[in-house]
């Protein structure tokens, strides 16, 4: 265990966690909504510090990040737990593990120093805090990120975006990029599908991350008859464009999982149609996800429309960018190459 960051002590040994936007107030021996933070005698502790349940060397495109160190490897880690309870979670076995197993915490003892050493040995250029929600293992991620920065590695959050401004302030200078799930543009969706969350904090986090200079890409998983209304998806595109039209938007195809195992996969045609909505709203870079070989996997120059990064799945098969510009017409391509 480790004493938590970003909390305040209240009267009668109560505490308030200020890490995510639920801002849980906890009496003694109570857990946060994430199930991995606990008030013990008036002090808030993280129970998952250095307790890794997943680690892998991934293509950075798998995060997905298409405009941040394209073609590089990212060393990925996770602990159990999540502050959301998404009914379709692809990684529910670890994200919901404490809730499904009477608050039991599992994981390999894997200190930050070892994470960084293994990331370097793997040839990765970054460490990704991913698979489950990194906000709930924030102390572990931040401590690892500090060491990683000293060793020349970048740090990435793959997140539901439900973190507070205080958390983002602590990320400033340590976390270099984030892919944020903007799951819907509806409070009802966040309340009913994601376990009681709200939309507004996610929108505020995306805007604040961008303001802080953290590279941001956005993902929306489109589920048939749940969040596939074109009008709502147009609102998402409009919101992203209002912040910065160069923010990449990944529109991912849903496959059955967890409590949505009886829902049909999203049609390819629908995903392609939504991509066109994004482009029509002025977004420069809109991608189709979970459709290997689709033309929507490529990065196109926003001026001449030539393919400047060709992809098949997570693999780059063509790279036509030189000094941050389109090799065909010289237009600036918005990305981080090193």
PDB file of N, CA and C in Angstrom, residues 1 23 34 180 242 289 317 327 336:
ATOM      1  N   UNK A   1       0.835  -1.192   0.000  1.00  0.00           N
ATOM      2  CA  UNK A   1       0.000   0.000   0.000  1.00  0.00           C
ATOM      3  C   UNK A   1       0.878   1.255   0.000  1.00  0.00           C
ATOM      4  N   UNK A  23     -15.045  12.095  -6.941  1.00  0.00           N
ATOM      5  CA  UNK A  23     -14.654  12.755  -5.698  1.00  0.00           C
ATOM      6  C   UNK A  23     -15.285  12.067  -4.480  1.00  0.00           C
ATOM      7  N   UNK A  34     -13.762   3.030  -7.241  1.00  0.00           N
ATOM      8  CA  UNK A  34     -12.788   2.257  -8.030  1.00  0.00           C
ATOM      9  C   UNK A  34     -12.448   0.919  -7.397  1.00  0.00           C
ATOM     10  N   UNK A 180      -8.219   9.534 -25.048  1.00  0.00           N
ATOM     11  CA  UNK A 180      -9.377   9.627 -24.161  1.00  0.00           C
ATOM     12  C   UNK A 180     -10.596   9.021 -24.841  1.00  0.00           C
ATOM     13  N   UNK A 242     -14.249  21.999 -32.026  1.00  0.00           N
ATOM     14  CA  UNK A 242     -14.278  23.279 -31.310  1.00  0.00           C
ATOM     15  C   UNK A 242     -13.019  23.485 -30.480  1.00  0.00           C
ATOM     16  N   UNK A 289     -11.673   2.155 -36.637  1.00  0.00           N
ATOM     17  CA  UNK A 289     -10.940   1.207 -35.801  1.00  0.00           C
ATOM     18  C   UNK A 289     -11.578  -0.162 -35.789  1.00  0.00           C
ATOM     19  N   UNK A 317       2.820   0.562 -43.170  1.00  0.00           N
ATOM     20  CA  UNK A 317       3.327  -0.018 -44.418  1.00  0.00           C
ATOM     21  C   UNK A 317       3.837   1.054 -45.382  1.00  0.00           C
ATOM     22  N   UNK A 327       5.100  14.653 -47.859  1.00  0.00           N
ATOM     23  CA  UNK A 327       6.155  14.514 -48.858  1.00  0.00           C
ATOM     24  C   UNK A 327       5.678  14.892 -50.261  1.00  0.00           C
ATOM     25  N   UNK A 336       3.616  14.095 -33.480  1.00  0.00           N
ATOM     26  CA  UNK A 336       4.851  14.121 -32.705  1.00  0.00           C
ATOM     27  C   UNK A 336       5.693  12.937 -33.184  1.00  0.00           C
TER      28      UNK A 336
END
